[in-house]
Coordinates of C-alpha atoms and ligand atoms in Angstrom, one line a residue:
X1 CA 0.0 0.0 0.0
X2 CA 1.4 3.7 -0.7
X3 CA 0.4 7.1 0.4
X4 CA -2.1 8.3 -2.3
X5 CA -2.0 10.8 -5.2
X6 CA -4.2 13.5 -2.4
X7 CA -1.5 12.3 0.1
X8 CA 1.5 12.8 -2.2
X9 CA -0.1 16.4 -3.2
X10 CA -0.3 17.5 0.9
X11 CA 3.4 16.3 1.1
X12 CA 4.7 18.3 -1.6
X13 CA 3.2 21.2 -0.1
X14 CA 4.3 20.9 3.1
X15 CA 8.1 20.4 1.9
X16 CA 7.7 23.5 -0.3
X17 CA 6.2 25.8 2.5
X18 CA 9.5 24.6 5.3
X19 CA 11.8 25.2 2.1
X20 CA 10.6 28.4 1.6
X21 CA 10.1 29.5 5.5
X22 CA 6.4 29.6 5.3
X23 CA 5.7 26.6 7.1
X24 CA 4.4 26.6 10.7
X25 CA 3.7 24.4 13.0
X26 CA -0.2 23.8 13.0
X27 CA 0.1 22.7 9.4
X28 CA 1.3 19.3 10.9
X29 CA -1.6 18.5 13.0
X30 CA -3.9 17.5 9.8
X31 CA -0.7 15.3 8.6
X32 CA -0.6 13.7 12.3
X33 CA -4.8 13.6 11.9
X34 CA -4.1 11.7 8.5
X35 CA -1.7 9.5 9.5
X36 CA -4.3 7.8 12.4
X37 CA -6.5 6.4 8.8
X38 CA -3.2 6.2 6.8
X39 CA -0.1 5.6 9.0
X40 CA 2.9 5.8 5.3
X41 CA 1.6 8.8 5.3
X42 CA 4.1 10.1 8.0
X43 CA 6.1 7.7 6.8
X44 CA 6.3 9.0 3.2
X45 CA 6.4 12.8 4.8
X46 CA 10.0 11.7 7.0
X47 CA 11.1 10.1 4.3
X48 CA 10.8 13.5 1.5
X49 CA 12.1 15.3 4.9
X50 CA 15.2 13.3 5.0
X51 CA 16.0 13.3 1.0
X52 CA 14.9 17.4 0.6
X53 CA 15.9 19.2 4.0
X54 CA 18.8 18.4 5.4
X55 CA 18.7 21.1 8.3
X56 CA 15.7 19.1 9.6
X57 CA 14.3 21.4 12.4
X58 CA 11.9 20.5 15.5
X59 CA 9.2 19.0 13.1
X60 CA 10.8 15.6 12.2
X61 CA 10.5 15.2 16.4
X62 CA 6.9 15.3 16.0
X63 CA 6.3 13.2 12.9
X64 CA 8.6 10.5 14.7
X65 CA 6.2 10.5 18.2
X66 CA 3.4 9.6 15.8
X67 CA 5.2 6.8 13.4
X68 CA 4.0 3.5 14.0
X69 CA 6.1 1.2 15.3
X70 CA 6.1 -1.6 12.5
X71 CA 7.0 1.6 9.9
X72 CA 10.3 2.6 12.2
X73 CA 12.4 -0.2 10.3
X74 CA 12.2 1.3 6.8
X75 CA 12.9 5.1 7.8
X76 CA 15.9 4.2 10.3
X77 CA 17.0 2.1 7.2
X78 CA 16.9 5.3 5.0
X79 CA 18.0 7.5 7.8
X80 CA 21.4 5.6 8.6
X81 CA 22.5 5.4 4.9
X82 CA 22.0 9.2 4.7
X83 CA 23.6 10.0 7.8
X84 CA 26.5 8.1 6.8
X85 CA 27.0 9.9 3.5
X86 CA 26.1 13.5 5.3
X87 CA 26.8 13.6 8.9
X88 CA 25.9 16.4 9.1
X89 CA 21.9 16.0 7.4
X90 CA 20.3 17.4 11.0
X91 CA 17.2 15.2 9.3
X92 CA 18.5 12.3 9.8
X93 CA 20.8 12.6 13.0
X94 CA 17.4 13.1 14.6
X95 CA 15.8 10.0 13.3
X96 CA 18.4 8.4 14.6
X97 CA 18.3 10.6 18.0
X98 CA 14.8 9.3 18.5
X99 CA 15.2 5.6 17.0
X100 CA 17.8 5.4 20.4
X101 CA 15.0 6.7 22.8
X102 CA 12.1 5.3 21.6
X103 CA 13.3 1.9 19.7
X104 CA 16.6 1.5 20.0
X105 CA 16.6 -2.4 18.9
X106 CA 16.1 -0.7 15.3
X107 CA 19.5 0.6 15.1
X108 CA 20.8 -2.2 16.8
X109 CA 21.7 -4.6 13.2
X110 CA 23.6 -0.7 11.9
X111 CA 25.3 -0.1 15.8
X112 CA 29.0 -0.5 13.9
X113 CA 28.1 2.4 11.0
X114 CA 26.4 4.4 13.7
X115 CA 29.6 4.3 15.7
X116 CA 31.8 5.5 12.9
X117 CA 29.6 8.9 12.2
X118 CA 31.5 11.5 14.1
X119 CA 28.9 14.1 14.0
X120 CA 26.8 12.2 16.5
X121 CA 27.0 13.5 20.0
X122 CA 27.9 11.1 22.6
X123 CA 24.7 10.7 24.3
X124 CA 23.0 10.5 21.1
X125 CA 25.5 7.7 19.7
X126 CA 25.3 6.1 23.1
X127 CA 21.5 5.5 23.0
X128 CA 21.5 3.1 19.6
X129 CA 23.1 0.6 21.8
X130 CA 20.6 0.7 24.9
X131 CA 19.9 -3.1 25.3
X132 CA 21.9 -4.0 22.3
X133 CA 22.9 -7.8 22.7
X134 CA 26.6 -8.8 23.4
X135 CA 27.1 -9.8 19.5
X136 CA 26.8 -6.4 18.5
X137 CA 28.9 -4.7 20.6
X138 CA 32.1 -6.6 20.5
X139 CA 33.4 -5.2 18.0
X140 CA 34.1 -1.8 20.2
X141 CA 36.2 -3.7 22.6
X142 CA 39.2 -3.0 20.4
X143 CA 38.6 0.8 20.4
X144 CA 37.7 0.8 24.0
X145 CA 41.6 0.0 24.6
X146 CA 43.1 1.0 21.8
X147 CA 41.4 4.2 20.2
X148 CA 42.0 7.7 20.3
X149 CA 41.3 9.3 23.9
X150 CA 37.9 10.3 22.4
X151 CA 37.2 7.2 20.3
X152 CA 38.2 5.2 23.7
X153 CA 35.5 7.1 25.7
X154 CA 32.7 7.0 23.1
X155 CA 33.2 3.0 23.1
X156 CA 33.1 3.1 26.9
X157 CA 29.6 5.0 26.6
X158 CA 28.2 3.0 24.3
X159 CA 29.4 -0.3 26.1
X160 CA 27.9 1.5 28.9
X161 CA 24.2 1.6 27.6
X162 CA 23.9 -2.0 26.9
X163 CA 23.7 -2.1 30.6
X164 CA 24.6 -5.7 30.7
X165 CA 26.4 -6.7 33.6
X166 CA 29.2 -8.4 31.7
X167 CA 29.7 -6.2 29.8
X168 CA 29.8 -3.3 32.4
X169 CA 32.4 -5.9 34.4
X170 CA 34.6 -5.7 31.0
X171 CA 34.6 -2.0 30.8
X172 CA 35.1 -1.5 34.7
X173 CA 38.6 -3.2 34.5
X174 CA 39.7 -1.7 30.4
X175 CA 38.8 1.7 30.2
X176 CA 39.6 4.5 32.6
X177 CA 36.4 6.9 31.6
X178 CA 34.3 3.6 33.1
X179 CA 34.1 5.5 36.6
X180 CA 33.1 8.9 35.4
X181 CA 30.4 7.6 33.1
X182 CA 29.1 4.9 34.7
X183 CA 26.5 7.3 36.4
X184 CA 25.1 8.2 32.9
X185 CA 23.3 5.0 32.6
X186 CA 22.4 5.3 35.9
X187 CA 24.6 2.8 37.9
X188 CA 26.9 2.6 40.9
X189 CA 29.8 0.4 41.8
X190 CA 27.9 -2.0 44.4
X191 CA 29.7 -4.7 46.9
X192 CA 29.6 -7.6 44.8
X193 CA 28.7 -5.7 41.3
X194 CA 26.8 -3.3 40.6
X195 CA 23.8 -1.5 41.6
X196 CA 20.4 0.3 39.4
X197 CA 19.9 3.3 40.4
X198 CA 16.3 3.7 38.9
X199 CA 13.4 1.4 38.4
X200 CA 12.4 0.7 34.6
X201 CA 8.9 0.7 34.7
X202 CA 8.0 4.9 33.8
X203 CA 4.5 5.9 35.0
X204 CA 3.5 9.5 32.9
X205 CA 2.0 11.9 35.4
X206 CA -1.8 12.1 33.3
X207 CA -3.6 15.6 34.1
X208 CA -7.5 16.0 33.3
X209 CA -7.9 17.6 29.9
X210 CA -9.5 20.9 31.6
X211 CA -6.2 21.3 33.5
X212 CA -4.2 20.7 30.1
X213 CA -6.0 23.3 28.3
X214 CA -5.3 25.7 31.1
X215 CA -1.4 25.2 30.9
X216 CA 0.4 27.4 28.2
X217 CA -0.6 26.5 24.9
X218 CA 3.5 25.7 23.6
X219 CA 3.3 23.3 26.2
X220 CA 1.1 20.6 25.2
X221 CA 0.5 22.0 21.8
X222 CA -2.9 20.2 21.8
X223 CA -4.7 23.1 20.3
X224 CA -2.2 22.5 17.1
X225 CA -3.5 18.7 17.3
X226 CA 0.3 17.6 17.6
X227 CA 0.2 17.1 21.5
X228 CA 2.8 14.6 22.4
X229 CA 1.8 11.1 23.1
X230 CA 3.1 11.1 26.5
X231 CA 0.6 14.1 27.1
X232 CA -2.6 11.4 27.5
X233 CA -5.0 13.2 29.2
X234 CA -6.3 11.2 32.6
X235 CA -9.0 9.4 31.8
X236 CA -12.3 10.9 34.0
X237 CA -13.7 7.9 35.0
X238 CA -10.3 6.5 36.2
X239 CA -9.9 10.0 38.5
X240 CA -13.7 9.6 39.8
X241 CA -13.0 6.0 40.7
X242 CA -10.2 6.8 42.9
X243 CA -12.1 9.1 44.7
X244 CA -9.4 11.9 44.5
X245 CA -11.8 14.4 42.8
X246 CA -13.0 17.6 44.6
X247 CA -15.6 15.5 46.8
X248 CA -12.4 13.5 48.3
X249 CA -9.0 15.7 48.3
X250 CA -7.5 13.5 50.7
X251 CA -7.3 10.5 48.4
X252 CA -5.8 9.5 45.2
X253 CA -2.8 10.3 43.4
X254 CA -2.3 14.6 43.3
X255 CA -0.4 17.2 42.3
X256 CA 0.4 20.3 44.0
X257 CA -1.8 21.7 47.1
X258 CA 0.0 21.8 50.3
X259 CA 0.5 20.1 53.6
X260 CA -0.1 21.0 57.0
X261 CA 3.6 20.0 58.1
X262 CA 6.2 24.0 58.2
X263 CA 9.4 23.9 56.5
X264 CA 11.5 23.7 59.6
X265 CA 14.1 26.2 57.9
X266 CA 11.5 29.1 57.1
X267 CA 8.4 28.2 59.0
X268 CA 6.1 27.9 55.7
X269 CA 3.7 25.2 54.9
X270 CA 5.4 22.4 53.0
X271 CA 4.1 22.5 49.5
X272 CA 3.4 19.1 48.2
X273 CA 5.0 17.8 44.9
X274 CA 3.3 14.7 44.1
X275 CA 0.9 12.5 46.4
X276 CA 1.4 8.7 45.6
X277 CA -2.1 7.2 46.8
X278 CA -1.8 4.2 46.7
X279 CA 2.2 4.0 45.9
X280 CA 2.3 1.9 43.1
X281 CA 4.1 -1.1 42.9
X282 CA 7.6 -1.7 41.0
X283 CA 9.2 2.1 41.9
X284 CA 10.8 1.0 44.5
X285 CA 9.1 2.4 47.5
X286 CA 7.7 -0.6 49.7
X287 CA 5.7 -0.8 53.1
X288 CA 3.7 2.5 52.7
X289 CA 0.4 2.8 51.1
X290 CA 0.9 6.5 50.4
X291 CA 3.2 9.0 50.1
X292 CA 2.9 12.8 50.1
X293 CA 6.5 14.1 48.6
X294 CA 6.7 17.4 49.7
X295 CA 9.2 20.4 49.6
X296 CA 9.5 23.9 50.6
X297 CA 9.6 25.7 47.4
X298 CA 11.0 28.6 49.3
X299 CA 14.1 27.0 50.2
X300 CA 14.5 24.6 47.8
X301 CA 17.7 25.3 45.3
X302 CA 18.1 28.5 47.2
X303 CA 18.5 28.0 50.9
X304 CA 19.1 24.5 50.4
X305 CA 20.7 23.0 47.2
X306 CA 19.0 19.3 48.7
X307 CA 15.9 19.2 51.0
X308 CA 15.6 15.9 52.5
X309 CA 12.3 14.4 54.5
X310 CA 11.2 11.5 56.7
X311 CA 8.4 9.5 56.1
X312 CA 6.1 7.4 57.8
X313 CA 2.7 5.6 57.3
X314 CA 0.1 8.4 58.8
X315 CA 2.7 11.0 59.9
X316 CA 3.3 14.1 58.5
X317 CA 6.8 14.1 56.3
X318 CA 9.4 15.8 58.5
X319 CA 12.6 17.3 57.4
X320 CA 16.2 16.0 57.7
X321 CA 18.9 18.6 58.1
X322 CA 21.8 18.0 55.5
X323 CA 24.5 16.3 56.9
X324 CA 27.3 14.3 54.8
X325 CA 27.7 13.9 51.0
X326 CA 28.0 10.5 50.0
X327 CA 29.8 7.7 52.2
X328 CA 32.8 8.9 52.3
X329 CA 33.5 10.3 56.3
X330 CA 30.2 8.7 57.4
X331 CA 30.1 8.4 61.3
X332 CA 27.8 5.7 61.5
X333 CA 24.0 6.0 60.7
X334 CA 23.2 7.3 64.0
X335 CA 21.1 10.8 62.6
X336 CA 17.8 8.9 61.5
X337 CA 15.6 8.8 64.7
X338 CA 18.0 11.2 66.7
X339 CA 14.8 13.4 67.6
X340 CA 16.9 16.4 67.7
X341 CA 17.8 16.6 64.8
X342 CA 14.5 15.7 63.4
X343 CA 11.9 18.8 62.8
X344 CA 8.3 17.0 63.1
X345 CA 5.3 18.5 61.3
X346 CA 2.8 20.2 63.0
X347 CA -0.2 17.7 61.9
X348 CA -0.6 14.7 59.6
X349 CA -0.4 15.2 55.9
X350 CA -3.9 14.0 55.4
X351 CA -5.7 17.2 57.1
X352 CA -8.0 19.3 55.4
X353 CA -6.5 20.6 52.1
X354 CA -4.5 23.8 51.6
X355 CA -4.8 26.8 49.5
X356 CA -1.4 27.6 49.1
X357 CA 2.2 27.7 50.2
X358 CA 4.9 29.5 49.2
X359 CA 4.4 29.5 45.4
X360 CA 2.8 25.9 45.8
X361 CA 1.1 24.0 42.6
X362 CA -2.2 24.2 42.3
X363 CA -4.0 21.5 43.6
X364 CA -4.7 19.2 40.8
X365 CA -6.3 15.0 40.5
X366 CA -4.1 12.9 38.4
X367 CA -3.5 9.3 36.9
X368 CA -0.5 7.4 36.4
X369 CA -0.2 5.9 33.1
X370 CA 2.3 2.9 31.9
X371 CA 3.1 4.0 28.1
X372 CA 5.1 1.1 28.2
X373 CA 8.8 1.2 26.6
X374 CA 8.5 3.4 23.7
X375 CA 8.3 6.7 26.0
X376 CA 10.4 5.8 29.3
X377 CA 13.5 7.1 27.8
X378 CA 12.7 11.2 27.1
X379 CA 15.1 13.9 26.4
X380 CA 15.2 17.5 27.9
X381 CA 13.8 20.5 26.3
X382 CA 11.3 19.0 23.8
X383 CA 7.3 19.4 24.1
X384 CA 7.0 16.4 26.0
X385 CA 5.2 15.4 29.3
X386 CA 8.4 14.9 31.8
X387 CA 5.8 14.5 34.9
X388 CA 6.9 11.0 35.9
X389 CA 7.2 8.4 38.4
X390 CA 9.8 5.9 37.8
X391 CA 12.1 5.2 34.9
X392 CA 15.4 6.6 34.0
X393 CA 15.6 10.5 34.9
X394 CA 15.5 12.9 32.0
X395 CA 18.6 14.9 33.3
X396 CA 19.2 18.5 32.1
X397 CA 22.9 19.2 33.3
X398 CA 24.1 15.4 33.9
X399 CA 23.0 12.7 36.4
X400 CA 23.4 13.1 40.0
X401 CA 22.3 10.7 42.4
X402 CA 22.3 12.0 46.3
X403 CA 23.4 10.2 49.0
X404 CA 20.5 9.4 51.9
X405 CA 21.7 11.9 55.1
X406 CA 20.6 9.0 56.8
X407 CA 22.7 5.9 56.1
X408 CA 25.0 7.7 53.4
X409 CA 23.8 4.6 50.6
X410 CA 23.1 6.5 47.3
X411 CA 19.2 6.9 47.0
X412 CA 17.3 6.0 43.8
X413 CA 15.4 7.9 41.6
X414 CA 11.8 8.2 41.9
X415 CA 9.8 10.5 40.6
X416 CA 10.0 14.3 38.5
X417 CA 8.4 16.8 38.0
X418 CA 8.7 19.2 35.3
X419 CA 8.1 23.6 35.3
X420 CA 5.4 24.9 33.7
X421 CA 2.4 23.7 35.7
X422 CA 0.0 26.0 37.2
X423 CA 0.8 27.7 40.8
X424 CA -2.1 28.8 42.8
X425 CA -2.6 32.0 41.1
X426 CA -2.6 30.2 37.7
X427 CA 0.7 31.2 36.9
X428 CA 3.6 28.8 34.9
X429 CA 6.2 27.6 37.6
X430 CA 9.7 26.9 36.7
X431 CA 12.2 25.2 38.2
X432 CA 15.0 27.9 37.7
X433 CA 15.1 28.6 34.6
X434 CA 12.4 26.1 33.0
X435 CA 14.9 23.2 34.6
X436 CA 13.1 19.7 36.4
X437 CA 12.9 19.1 39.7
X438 CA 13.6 15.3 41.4
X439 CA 12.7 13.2 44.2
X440 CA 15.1 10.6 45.0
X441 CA 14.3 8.1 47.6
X442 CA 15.8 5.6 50.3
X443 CA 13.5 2.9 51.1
X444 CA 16.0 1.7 53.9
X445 CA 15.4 4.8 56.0
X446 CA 12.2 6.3 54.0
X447 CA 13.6 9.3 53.3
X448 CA 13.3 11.3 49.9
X449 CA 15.6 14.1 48.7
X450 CA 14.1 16.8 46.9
X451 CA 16.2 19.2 44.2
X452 CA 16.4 20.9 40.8
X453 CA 18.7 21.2 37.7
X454 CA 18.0 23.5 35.2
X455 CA 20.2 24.5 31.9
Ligands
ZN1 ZN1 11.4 26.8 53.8
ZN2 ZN1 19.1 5.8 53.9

């Protein structure tokens, strides 16, 4: 089957109107529309993108989020041939960007070709071989030891992202960048091997359409009908069966609102980032049925670059005062229960519901929604929902994984959230500048650590 003549026609204009700068970005939402009846379509439209503009530009993103899976084999096919004639064909370097995020196994039979085009980025080359199987990554053992310093380190990354114990073990004892980058697939030297830092399961944090269409309109872009797949909208019958509408505040999974426990550094209500009720299994949290994370927004990155809080079943989260980084010069875990050090809340978590805190979210139902592998590796800074529980964290300036202030053991990641949702007075809040902000968590002491990065 083949796009028809009407579809060929619509292609040919599009092309025409990015070559000559008149395109914009709502003239994709009738190709996206299209392409649910007629999936080549998109299909056909990458592939004229790829042979006919080379600079590429943010709209080959979106066509990709809506390709059909079964379709990704034939444009990955085109897109690697072109890439390694013309490295520099910004086209096809991002087919192949978002081939490593959302399906990396179709790179997998071109990972040697891949690893020879220089103009890939590290992170991007790294990504084709997430998962890759051992036969197709031997072949980078030789420039691992005996490449170039750079050509030694981009083999270590890429061995790296197979994430396969064996081969991290070969790469721990031949390359000396194993250390610095062992981190960027989320990983820690453990006694006896090595240790995940994240689950890989990602839940998407789903908002109810009316708060979506309240959020700035380049956010979403669902008014353009090219909103991101990851942007499902919580289903209303899902958010009325967990009780956690307006008629039950105290129940169900939330956003925003605030607590009735004080920041024990500026005496203002905690605001709450994300209420897990129930906690949902496989994130790594286990003996609590819920789970307010909280922060004080006030001192958050500003008079604190980490905010760390206790939790318990039915108590209000109560804040840990920073104490060592990491293991190294750890006296012991003796903080965690030493009272005086521990600043308890005022009232449990599940009292009546706030108005505001400083700059808290607005109070908002959601969902948690399994989009299953396609969309639990994101990047930064695209039109993507990065509201998640679970999964590998979408760094912005590089992964950092605190230690718990309670037993010094390096806490996982568990949940983000990202700026732009509303604030009580229906205002965007950023993280910084537009950055993300993280909750890491210790399920040894039940403590999470709360911070932000941003560009
Ligand atoms: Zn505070
Ligand atoms: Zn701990």
């Amino acid at each position: 089957m083949h796009a028809n003549d009407e579809t060929h026609q619509i292609i040919a204009t599009l092309i025409d109107d990015i070559e000559a700068r008149r395109f914009q970005r709502a003239a994709l939402g009738p190709m996206v529309e299209r392409g649910r009846a007629e999936p080549r379509a998109i299909l056909a439209l990458l592939e004229a993108v790829l042979h006919r503009l080379p600079s590429g530009g943010t709209h080959v993103d979106i066509l990709l989020a809506f390709l059909p899976e079964p379709l990704w084999t034939e444009l990955v096919a085109v897109a690697v041939a072109i890439a390694r004639q013309s490295p520099h064909n910004d086209a096809a370097i991002r087919v192949l960007r978002q081939a490593g995020l959302q399906l990396p196994e179709t790179l997998h039979p071109y990972l040697e070709a891949i690893f020879r085009i220089e103009s890939l980025a590290e992170v991007e080359l790294a990504q084709a071989f997430r998962g890759a199987p051992l036969e197709a990554v031997t072949f980078l053992f030789d420039p691992l030891t005996e490449g170039a310093e750079r050509e030694r380190r981009r083999a270590c990354r890429a061995l790296l992202e197979t994430r396969r114990i064996e081969v991290l073990t070969f790469a721990e004892q031949s390359s000396d960048a194993f250390a610095a980058l062992l981190p960027e697939v989320g990983f820690e030297v453990a006694q006896g091997g090595f240790r995940q830092l994240y689950t890989p399961r990602a839940l998407h944090v789903a908002f109810p359409t009316a708060y979506l269409d309240r959020l700035a309109p380049d956010v979403t872009e669902r008014s353009l009908g090219i909103s991101h797949p990851t942007w499902q909208p919580a289903s209303p019958d899902r958010l009325r069966g967990n009780r956690s509408a307006a008629e039950a505040p105290d129940q169900g999974h939330r956003v925003g609102g605030a607590v009735s426990a004080r920041c024990a550094i500026c005496g203002q209500r905690l605001a709450r980032l994300l209420r897990l009720d129930p906690v949902p299994t496989a994130v790594g949290v286990r003996g609590l049925l819920r789970l307010e994370l909280v922060a004080c927004f006030s001192c958050l990155g500003w008079e604190r670059e980490l905010l760390h809080y206790r939790h318990e079943d039915g108590q209000a989260a109560s804040w840990l005062p920073e104490t060592r980084d990491g293991r190294d010069g750890r006296e012991g875990g003796a903080l965690l229960g030493a009272g005086d050090h521990v600043a308890r809340g005022d009232a449990p978590d599940d009292g009546p519901e706030m108005e505001s805190a400083g700059g808290a979210l607005e109070a908002c139902p959601v969902e948690l929604i399994d989009l299953g592998p396609r969309f639990a590796h994101q990047d930064w800074c695209t039109r993507e929902n990065l509201h998640r529980v679970g999964g590998h964290p979408v760094w912005i300036t590089g992964p950092a994984y605190p230690a718990c202030p309670g037993c010094g053991v390096t806490s996982m990641h568990l949940a983000q959230i990202d700026s732009e949702l509303l604030t009580g007075e229906g205002l965007a809040w950023t993280w910084g500048d537009g950055g993300i902000c993280y909750v890491a968590w210790c399920d040894r002491c039940r403590v999470s650590t709360v911070y932000w990065q941003c560009a």
